[in-house]
mmCIF file of C-alpha atoms and ligand atoms in Angstrom:
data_model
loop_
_atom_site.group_PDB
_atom_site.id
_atom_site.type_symbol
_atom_site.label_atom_id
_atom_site.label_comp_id
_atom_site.label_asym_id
_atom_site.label_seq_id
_atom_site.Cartn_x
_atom_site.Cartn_y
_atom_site.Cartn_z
ATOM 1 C CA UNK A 1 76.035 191.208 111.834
ATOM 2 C CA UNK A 2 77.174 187.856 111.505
ATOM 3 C CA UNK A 3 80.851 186.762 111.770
ATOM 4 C CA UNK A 4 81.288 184.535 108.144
ATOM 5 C CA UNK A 5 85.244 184.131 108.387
ATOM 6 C CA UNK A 6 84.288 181.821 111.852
ATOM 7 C CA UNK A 7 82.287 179.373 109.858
ATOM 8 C CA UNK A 8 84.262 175.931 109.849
ATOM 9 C CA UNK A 9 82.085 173.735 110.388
ATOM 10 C CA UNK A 10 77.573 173.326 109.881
ATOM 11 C CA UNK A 11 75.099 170.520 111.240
ATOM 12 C CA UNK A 12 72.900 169.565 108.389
ATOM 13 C CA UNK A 13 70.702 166.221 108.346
ATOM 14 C CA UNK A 14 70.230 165.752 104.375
ATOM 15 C CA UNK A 15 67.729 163.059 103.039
ATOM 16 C CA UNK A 16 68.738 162.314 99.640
ATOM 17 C CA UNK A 17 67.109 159.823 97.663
ATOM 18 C CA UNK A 18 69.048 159.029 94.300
ATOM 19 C CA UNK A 19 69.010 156.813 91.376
ATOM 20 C CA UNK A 20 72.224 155.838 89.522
ATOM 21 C CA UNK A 21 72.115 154.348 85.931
ATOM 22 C CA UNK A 22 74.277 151.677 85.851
ATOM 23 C CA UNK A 23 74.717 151.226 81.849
ATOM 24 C CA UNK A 24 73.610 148.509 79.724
ATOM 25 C CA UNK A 25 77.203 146.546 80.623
ATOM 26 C CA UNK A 26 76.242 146.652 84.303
ATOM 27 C CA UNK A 27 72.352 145.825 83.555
ATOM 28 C CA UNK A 28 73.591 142.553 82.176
ATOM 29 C CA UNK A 29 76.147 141.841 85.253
ATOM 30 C CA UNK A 30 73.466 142.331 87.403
ATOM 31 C CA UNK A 31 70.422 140.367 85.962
ATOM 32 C CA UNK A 32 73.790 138.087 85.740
ATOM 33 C CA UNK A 33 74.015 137.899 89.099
ATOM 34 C CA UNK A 34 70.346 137.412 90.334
ATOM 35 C CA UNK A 35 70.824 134.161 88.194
ATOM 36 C CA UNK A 36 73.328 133.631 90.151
ATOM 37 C CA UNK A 37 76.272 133.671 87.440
ATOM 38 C CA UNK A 38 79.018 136.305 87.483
ATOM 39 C CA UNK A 39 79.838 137.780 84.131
ATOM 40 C CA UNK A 40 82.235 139.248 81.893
ATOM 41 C CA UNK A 41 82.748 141.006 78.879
ATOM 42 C CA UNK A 42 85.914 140.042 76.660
ATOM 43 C CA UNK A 43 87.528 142.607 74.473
ATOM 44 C CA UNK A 44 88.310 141.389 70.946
ATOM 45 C CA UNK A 45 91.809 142.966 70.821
ATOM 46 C CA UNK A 46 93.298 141.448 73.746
ATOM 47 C CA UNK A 47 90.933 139.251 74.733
ATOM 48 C CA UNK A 48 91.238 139.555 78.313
ATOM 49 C CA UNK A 49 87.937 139.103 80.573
ATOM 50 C CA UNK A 50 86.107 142.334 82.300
ATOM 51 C CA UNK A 51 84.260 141.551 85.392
ATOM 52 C CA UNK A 52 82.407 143.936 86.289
ATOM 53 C CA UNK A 53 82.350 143.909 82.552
ATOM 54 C CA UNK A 54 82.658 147.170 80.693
ATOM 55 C CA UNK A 55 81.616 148.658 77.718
ATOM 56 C CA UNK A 56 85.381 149.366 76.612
ATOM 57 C CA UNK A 57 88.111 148.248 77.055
ATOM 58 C CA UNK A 58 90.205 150.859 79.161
ATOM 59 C CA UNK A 59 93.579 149.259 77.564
ATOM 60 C CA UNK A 60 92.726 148.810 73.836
ATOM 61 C CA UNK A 61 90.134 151.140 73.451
ATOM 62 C CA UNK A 62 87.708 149.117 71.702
ATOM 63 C CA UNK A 63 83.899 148.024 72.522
ATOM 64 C CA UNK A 64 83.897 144.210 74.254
ATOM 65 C CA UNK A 65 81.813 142.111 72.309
ATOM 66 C CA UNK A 66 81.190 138.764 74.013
ATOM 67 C CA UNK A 67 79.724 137.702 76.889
ATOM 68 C CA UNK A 68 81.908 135.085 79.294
ATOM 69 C CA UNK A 69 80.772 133.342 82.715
ATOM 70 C CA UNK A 70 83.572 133.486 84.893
ATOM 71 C CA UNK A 71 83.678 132.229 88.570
ATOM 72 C CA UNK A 72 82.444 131.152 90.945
ATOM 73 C CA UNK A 73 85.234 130.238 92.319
ATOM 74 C CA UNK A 74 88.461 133.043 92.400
ATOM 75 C CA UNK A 75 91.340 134.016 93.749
ATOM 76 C CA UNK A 76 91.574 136.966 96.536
ATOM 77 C CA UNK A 77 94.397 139.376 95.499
ATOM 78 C CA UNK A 78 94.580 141.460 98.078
ATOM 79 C CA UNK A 79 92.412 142.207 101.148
ATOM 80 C CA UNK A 80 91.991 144.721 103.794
ATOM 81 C CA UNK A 81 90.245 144.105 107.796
ATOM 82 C CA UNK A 82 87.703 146.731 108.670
ATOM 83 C CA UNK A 83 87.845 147.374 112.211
ATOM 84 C CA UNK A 84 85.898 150.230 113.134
ATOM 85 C CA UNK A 85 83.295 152.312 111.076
ATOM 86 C CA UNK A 86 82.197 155.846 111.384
ATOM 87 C CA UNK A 87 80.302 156.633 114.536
ATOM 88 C CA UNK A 88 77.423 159.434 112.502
ATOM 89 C CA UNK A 89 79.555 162.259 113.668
ATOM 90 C CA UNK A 90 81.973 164.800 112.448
ATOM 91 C CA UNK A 91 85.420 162.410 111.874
ATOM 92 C CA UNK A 92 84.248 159.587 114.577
ATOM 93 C CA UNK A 93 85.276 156.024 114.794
ATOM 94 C CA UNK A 94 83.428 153.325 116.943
ATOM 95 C CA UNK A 95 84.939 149.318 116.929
ATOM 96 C CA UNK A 96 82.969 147.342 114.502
ATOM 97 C CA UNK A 97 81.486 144.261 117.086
ATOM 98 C CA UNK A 98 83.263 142.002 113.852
ATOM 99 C CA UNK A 99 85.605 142.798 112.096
ATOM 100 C CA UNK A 100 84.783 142.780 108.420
ATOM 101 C CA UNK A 101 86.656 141.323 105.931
ATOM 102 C CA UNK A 102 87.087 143.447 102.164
ATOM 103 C CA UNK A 103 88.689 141.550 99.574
ATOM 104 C CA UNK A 104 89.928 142.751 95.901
ATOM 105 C CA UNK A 105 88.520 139.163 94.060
ATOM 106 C CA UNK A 106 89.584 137.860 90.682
ATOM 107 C CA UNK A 107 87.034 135.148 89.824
ATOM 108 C CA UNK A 108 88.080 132.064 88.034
ATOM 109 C CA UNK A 109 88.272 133.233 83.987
ATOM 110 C CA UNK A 110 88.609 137.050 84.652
ATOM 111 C CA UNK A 111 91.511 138.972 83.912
ATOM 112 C CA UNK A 112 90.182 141.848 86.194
ATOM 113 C CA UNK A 113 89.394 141.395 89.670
ATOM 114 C CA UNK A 114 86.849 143.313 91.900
ATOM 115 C CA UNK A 115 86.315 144.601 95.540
ATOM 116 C CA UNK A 116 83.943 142.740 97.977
ATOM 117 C CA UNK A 117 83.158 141.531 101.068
ATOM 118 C CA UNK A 118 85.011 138.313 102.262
ATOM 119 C CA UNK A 119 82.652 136.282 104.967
ATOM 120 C CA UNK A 120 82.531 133.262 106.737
ATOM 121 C CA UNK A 121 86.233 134.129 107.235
ATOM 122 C CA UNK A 122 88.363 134.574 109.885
ATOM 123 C CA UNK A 123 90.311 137.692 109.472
ATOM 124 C CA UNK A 124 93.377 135.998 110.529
ATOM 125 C CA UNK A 125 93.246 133.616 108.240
ATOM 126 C CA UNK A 126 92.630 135.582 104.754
ATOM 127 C CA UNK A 127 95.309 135.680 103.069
ATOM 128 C CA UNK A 128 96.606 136.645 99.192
ATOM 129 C CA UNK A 129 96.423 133.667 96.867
ATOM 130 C CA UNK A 130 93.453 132.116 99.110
ATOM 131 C CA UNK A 131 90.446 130.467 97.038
ATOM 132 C CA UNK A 132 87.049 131.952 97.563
ATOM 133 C CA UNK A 133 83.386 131.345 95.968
ATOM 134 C CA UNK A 134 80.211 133.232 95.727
ATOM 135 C CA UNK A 135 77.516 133.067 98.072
ATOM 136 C CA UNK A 136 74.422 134.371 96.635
ATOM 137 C CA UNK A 137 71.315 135.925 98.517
ATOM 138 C CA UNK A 138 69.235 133.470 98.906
ATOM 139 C CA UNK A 139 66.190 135.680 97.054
ATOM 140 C CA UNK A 140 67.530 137.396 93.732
ATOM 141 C CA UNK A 141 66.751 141.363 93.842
ATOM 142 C CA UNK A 142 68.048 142.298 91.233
ATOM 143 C CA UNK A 143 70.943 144.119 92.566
ATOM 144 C CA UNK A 144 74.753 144.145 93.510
ATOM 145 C CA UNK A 145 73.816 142.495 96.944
ATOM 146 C CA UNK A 146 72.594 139.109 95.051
ATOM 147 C CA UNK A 147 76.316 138.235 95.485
ATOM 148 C CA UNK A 148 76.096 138.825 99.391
ATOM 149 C CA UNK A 149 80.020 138.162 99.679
ATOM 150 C CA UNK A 150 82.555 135.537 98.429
ATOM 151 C CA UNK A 151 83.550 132.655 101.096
ATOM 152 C CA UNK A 152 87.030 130.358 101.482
ATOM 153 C CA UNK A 153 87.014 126.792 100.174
HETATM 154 ZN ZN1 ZN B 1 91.629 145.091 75.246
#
């Protein structure tokens, strides 16, 4: 009979494909973005700029109902320096061979800001307050990664 009380721990591989439906607010940020603009949605009772733009706004409770460009230039709020990633095992950590750069972003005309990558960066140089700008893939996909990561000016 098999000891159940012992089990902490099981090696499964999974392979799972998924599909995640981004809404119509997201649809329109990211056929946005593979024209390479970045764009918001403002809410009519406070009128503050959503980016990623959202359906509602989380504060007044009311559907947005314009579209704004904002960016491409913005301002990085905070940041954090990623300096190891997981190894493919159970809690492991191997060094990263560069260090990568993750930035909370508020572009130019937003009153939210956003997380993503910082490149072309030193990571002892970011800093809070620094100016950034998009750098787009140079073939739109149609996806998130059309803005491959914002830069310093
Ligand atoms: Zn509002």
């Amino acid at each position: 009979m098999t000891d159940l009380e012992n089990v902490r721990e099981l090696g499964i591989d999974i392979d799972a494909t998924y599909s995640w439906s981004v809404g119509a607010s997201m649809e329109r940020f990211v056929r946005g973005l593979a024209d390479r603009r970045l764009l918001g949605a403002r809410c009519p009772k406070c009128s503050r700029v959503l980016v990623p733009p959202r359906k509602v706004c989380e504060r007044c409770f009311v559907e947005t109902d314009e579209w704004v460009e904002v960016g491409p230039g913005g301002t990085v709020v905070s940041f954090t320096v990623g300096e190891v990633e997981l190894d493919g095992k159970a809690g492991g950590f191997k060094d990263l061979d560069v260090p990568v750069v993750t930035g909370l972003i508020k572009p130019d005309g937003a009153d939210t800001a956003f997380v993503h990558v910082i490149g072309e960066a030193d990571p002892r140089e970011v800093a809070c307050s620094m100016r950034v700008e998009a750098v787009w893939a140079d073939e739109a996909g149609g996806a998130l990664s059309d803005l491959r990561y914002f830069k310093p000016l």
